[in-house]
Amino acid sequence: MKKKLRPLLLLAVAYGILAITMPVEGLRALGTVGRYFKEVAFILPPVFVLMGLLDAWVPKETVELHLGHTSGLRGILLSIVLGSAAAGPIYVAFPVAVTLVRKGTRVLNIVVFLTAWAAAHLPMIIVEMRFLGLTFALIRTGLTLIMGVTIGVIMERMAVPIEVADEPAQVN
Amino acid sequence: MYTVILYTLAVVGVIFSSRASKEKTRKALIIGGKSLLNMLPPMLTLVGVIGIIMVFLTPEWIAAHLGKEAGPIGTLIAALVGAITLIPGFVAYPLAGSLYQAGASVMTVAAFITTLTMVGFVTAPVESQQLGKRFTLWRNGLSFLSALVIAYVMGVLLP
């Protein structure tokens, strides 16, 4: 527990130094913290309720079949669809990924899911098209997804494990 | 809007779930609550780190410093800035557009946008707590290298 709180302590010290040396910037930093904290505090509770429900109701066999080790190309495509259809900040994707891992999703598909979540949202691609052009948006999204699959394949080859934080009490 | 949808889904989900099984719903909520508590400390770290980083790397600072084309070094700096900041898309894309108009190359803009989306320095504590340290290091490290590759390819394809 103490170790968990160490980064927070360090941050408190950093804010102390900031407040003394640069009060204006310190206040601005606190403002940013307040804004983000509000966002996080509102978003996370329903996300975790939904994760809990998913955990309780979706059978492991189903997820394993569609996203597990034998899911192949269809599993990759499904991960892209899931990642890009879901909306929201990337930190929401991590607990979703944890639930998917618990249900038997392979590392490759988790990486693809996270990459798609972060880089291939349809509404965001439309914004990107407006400011950077259609060609830019399509090529960037395409290349990012290809690299996401590549990274996933490399990580599986290197046997990089996923260490899920807390195994919940056995349900069912 | 997004939050409203989330809450609606959660409430409807709980109602349907408890109609089907009170016991399972109770367990689901306990699991959700426990996981939420576990995620809280790294989440607070994330919020605190963003506060400090955003004091120095404001969108204005980025526009002023990455707008001038500075060759490969400029591209690398753009990639690093993208990796350590967390800017929502509706701010990031206009910003990237203005960088391009100010004279930054396609390679630099692509590097910035790609690391911004693929690499998360401030979200790493949360990712690490949820999915493990090794997974987080590998994924973000490889994503950073990929972003450089993507930026290079885009610079060649879209002069």
XYZ file of C-alpha atoms in Angstrom:
331
model
C 0.000 0.000 0.000
C 2.815 2.383 0.952
C 4.561 1.701 -2.315
C 1.377 2.482 -4.224
C 1.186 5.905 -2.622
C 4.806 6.883 -3.269
C 4.154 8.484 -6.686
C 1.360 10.533 -5.144
C 3.720 11.758 -2.436
C 6.306 12.710 -5.062
C 3.619 14.610 -6.937
C 2.595 16.494 -3.810
C 6.241 17.579 -3.378
C 6.400 18.627 -7.050
C 3.263 20.718 -6.628
C 4.712 22.275 -3.466
C 7.854 23.321 -5.354
C 5.762 24.594 -8.267
C 3.542 26.617 -5.936
C 6.546 28.288 -4.279
C 8.680 28.939 -7.348
C 5.955 29.668 -9.911
C 2.644 30.475 -8.181
C 0.839 31.419 -11.406
C 1.774 28.184 -13.157
C 1.049 26.271 -9.974
C -2.489 27.579 -9.905
C -2.940 26.749 -13.577
C -1.706 23.212 -12.930
C -4.188 22.836 -10.085
C -6.946 24.066 -12.406
C -6.013 21.386 -14.952
C -5.948 18.764 -12.212
C -9.416 19.804 -11.070
C -10.813 19.611 -14.600
C -9.346 16.188 -15.317
C -10.289 14.885 -11.892
C -13.911 15.857 -12.463
C -13.892 14.131 -15.859
C -12.354 10.975 -14.415
C -14.607 10.894 -11.361
C -17.709 11.096 -13.552
C -16.670 8.595 -16.202
C -15.159 5.787 -14.132
C -18.088 4.602 -11.920
C -20.450 3.578 -14.772
C -17.509 2.072 -16.677
C -16.727 -0.228 -13.764
C -20.375 -1.144 -13.247
C -20.505 -2.201 -16.903
C -17.204 -4.098 -16.545
C -18.577 -5.934 -13.524
C -21.725 -6.903 -15.436
C -19.668 -8.029 -18.434
C -17.537 -10.105 -16.106
C -20.563 -11.738 -14.543
C -22.680 -12.381 -17.613
C -20.499 -12.938 -20.685
C -19.328 -16.550 -20.714
C -15.597 -17.089 -20.961
C -16.073 -19.579 -23.801
C -17.691 -16.953 -26.016
C -14.861 -14.444 -25.659
C -12.233 -17.148 -25.971
C -13.792 -18.427 -29.177
C -13.931 -15.016 -30.852
C -10.844 -13.307 -29.420
C -8.717 -16.153 -28.069
C -5.724 -17.989 -29.465
C -7.512 -19.646 -32.340
C -9.512 -16.575 -33.398
C -7.107 -15.693 -36.227
C -7.860 -12.893 -38.678
C -11.485 -12.692 -37.561
C -10.322 -12.052 -34.008
C -8.083 -9.218 -35.202
C -10.915 -7.649 -37.205
C -13.310 -7.991 -34.274
C -10.752 -6.296 -31.982
C -10.492 -3.386 -34.435
C -14.289 -3.080 -34.589
C -14.632 -3.238 -30.781
C -11.836 -0.717 -30.226
C -12.993 1.809 -32.797
C -16.703 1.498 -31.972
C -16.173 2.205 -28.276
C -15.666 5.848 -27.480
C -13.918 7.624 -24.675
C -10.506 8.409 -23.260
C -7.826 5.710 -23.428
C -7.756 5.132 -19.660
C -11.284 3.714 -19.954
C -9.924 1.125 -22.407
C -7.573 -0.426 -19.831
C -10.251 -1.861 -17.482
C -12.161 -3.076 -20.553
C -8.967 -4.784 -21.724
C -8.545 -6.367 -18.281
C -12.015 -7.902 -18.518
C -11.245 -9.173 -22.025
C -7.982 -10.711 -20.794
C -9.758 -12.470 -17.923
C -12.182 -13.933 -20.418
C -9.403 -15.402 -22.530
C -8.479 -12.760 -25.132
C -4.988 -13.209 -26.584
C -2.247 -10.577 -26.228
C -2.274 -9.787 -29.968
C -5.946 -8.850 -29.879
C -5.554 -6.782 -26.718
C -2.827 -4.723 -28.396
C -4.931 -4.305 -31.551
C -7.953 -3.345 -29.439
C -5.992 -0.675 -27.528
C -4.427 0.676 -30.727
C -7.804 0.885 -32.473
C -9.364 2.515 -29.405
C -6.675 5.184 -29.337
C -6.136 5.811 -33.020
C -9.118 4.734 -35.107
C -12.279 6.285 -33.724
C -14.679 7.045 -36.560
C -15.822 10.465 -35.199
C -12.183 11.409 -34.610
C -11.203 10.365 -38.129
C -13.831 12.781 -39.435
C -12.294 15.581 -37.337
C -8.864 14.551 -38.608
C -10.105 14.679 -42.225
C -11.326 18.217 -41.729
C -8.025 19.515 -40.426
C -5.448 17.326 -42.147
C -7.227 16.020 -45.235
C -8.814 12.734 -46.283
C -5.612 11.134 -47.613
C -3.660 11.952 -44.459
C -6.381 10.583 -42.178
C -6.898 7.354 -44.134
C -3.197 6.576 -44.590
C -2.408 7.344 -40.938
C -5.272 5.215 -39.630
C -4.412 2.342 -41.968
C -0.706 2.400 -41.122
C -1.447 2.660 -37.396
C -3.702 -0.410 -37.468
C -1.109 -2.382 -39.475
C 1.577 -1.408 -36.963
C -0.782 -2.308 -34.093
C -1.114 -5.845 -35.466
C 2.659 -5.997 -35.997
C 3.327 -4.905 -32.406
C 0.858 -7.491 -31.131
C 2.524 -10.254 -33.138
C 5.982 -9.211 -31.901
C 4.813 -9.111 -28.292
C 3.336 -12.612 -28.561
C 6.552 -13.881 -30.157
C 8.529 -12.332 -27.287
C 6.048 -13.933 -24.860
C 5.310 -10.613 -23.158
C 2.792 -11.444 -20.428
C -0.252 -9.492 -19.325
C -0.351 -9.261 -15.541
C -3.930 -8.492 -14.653
C -4.086 -6.592 -11.394
C -6.741 -8.249 -9.296
C -8.297 -11.599 -9.982
C -11.816 -11.129 -8.634
C -13.467 -13.690 -6.399
C -14.679 -16.554 -8.561
C -18.080 -15.814 -10.001
C -20.423 -18.613 -11.177
C -23.187 13.276 -23.851
C -20.732 10.408 -23.606
C -21.164 10.320 -19.838
C -24.966 10.343 -20.166
C -24.827 7.302 -22.465
C -22.499 5.512 -20.037
C -24.753 6.125 -17.042
C -27.857 5.101 -18.992
C -26.176 1.872 -20.093
C -25.001 1.147 -16.554
C -28.431 1.738 -15.001
C -30.274 -0.288 -17.661
C -27.646 -3.023 -17.318
C -28.067 -3.240 -13.552
C -31.878 -3.326 -13.837
C -31.851 -6.165 -16.375
C -29.132 -8.006 -14.522
C -30.895 -7.888 -11.163
C -34.125 -9.114 -12.775
C -32.222 -12.125 -14.054
C -30.209 -12.792 -10.914
C -29.833 -10.716 -7.756
C -26.853 -12.764 -6.625
C -24.890 -12.342 -9.872
C -25.623 -8.618 -9.943
C -24.351 -8.212 -6.394
C -21.135 -10.002 -7.335
C -20.792 -7.921 -10.501
C -21.066 -4.691 -8.512
C -18.551 -5.906 -5.934
C -16.080 -6.803 -8.692
C -16.633 -3.421 -10.339
C -16.212 -1.555 -7.072
C -13.030 -3.404 -6.128
C -11.474 -2.833 -9.534
C -12.389 0.851 -9.361
C -10.695 1.217 -5.967
C -7.575 -0.487 -7.315
C -7.427 1.875 -10.241
C -7.791 4.991 -8.111
C -4.167 5.590 -6.956
C -2.624 5.351 -10.467
C -5.521 7.421 -11.790
C -4.736 10.194 -9.313
C -1.084 9.996 -10.357
C -2.168 10.389 -13.974
C -4.246 13.453 -13.198
C -1.429 14.999 -11.149
C 1.191 14.403 -13.845
C -1.056 15.884 -16.536
C -1.436 19.036 -14.449
C 2.327 19.567 -14.294
C 3.035 18.639 -17.927
C 0.282 20.845 -19.287
C 1.712 23.867 -17.499
C 4.766 23.632 -19.697
C 3.494 21.929 -22.840
C 0.433 24.036 -23.590
C -1.141 23.904 -27.072
C 0.252 27.435 -27.554
C 3.772 26.265 -26.699
C 3.449 23.345 -29.085
C 2.158 25.580 -31.888
C 5.006 28.019 -31.368
C 7.802 25.443 -31.146
C 6.796 22.707 -33.561
C 5.395 24.976 -36.276
C 8.760 25.844 -37.779
C 10.155 22.990 -39.813
C 13.304 21.705 -38.162
C 14.128 18.543 -40.136
C 14.535 15.115 -38.533
C 15.265 16.648 -35.115
C 11.986 18.540 -35.312
C 10.172 15.313 -36.186
C 11.773 13.524 -33.236
C 10.834 16.344 -30.857
C 7.265 16.279 -32.197
C 7.160 12.530 -31.548
C 8.399 13.023 -27.975
C 5.930 15.842 -27.284
C 3.099 13.705 -28.656
C 4.168 10.796 -26.469
C 4.215 12.703 -23.170
C 1.115 14.842 -23.601
C -2.508 13.776 -23.354
C -4.610 16.050 -25.543
C -8.178 15.159 -26.552
C -8.679 14.698 -30.301
C -10.891 17.727 -30.841
C -8.005 19.917 -29.620
C -5.200 17.823 -31.120
C -6.331 17.753 -34.748
C -6.899 21.508 -35.118
C -3.524 21.968 -33.423
C -1.881 19.540 -35.870
C -3.594 21.357 -38.745
C -2.200 24.689 -37.584
C 1.286 23.155 -37.217
C 1.105 22.061 -40.847
C -0.081 25.475 -41.980
C 2.695 27.118 -39.979
C 5.238 25.189 -42.023
C 5.846 21.888 -40.231
C 6.373 18.930 -42.592
C 3.907 16.052 -43.042
C 6.476 13.846 -41.295
C 6.510 16.061 -38.201
C 2.717 16.397 -38.040
C 2.285 12.639 -38.533
C 4.850 11.896 -35.815
C 3.019 14.192 -33.383
C -0.462 12.800 -34.060
C 0.678 9.172 -34.113
C 2.597 9.214 -30.827
C -0.190 11.274 -29.294
C -2.651 8.477 -30.012
C -0.454 5.361 -29.777
C 1.911 6.192 -26.907
C 0.798 7.207 -23.444
C 3.486 8.379 -21.052
C 1.049 9.876 -18.526
C -1.351 6.938 -18.798
C 1.500 4.419 -18.284
C 0.984 4.158 -14.487
C -2.665 3.225 -15.048
C -1.876 0.839 -17.907
C 0.873 -0.730 -15.812
C -1.382 -1.249 -12.803
C -4.118 -2.749 -14.968
C -2.189 -4.834 -17.493
C 1.294 -5.146 -16.014
C 4.614 -3.352 -16.222
C 6.147 -5.498 -18.939
C 3.119 -5.255 -21.225
C 3.058 -1.474 -20.797
C 6.772 -1.031 -21.489
C 6.709 -3.241 -24.576
C 3.525 -1.792 -25.996
C 4.512 1.840 -25.553
C 8.120 1.277 -26.622
C 7.141 -0.542 -29.813
C 4.362 1.986 -30.447
C 6.879 4.841 -30.265
C 9.156 3.144 -32.804
C 6.137 2.382 -35.008
C 5.100 6.019 -34.866
C 8.497 7.031 -36.245
C 8.134 4.466 -39.043
C 4.608 5.681 -39.817
C 5.759 9.314 -39.826
C 8.614 8.461 -42.212
C 6.359 6.522 -44.596
C 3.801 9.331 -44.567
C 6.476 11.917 -45.232
C 7.567 9.919 -48.279
C 4.008 9.215 -49.511
C 2.651 12.739 -48.965
C 5.313 15.273 -49.813
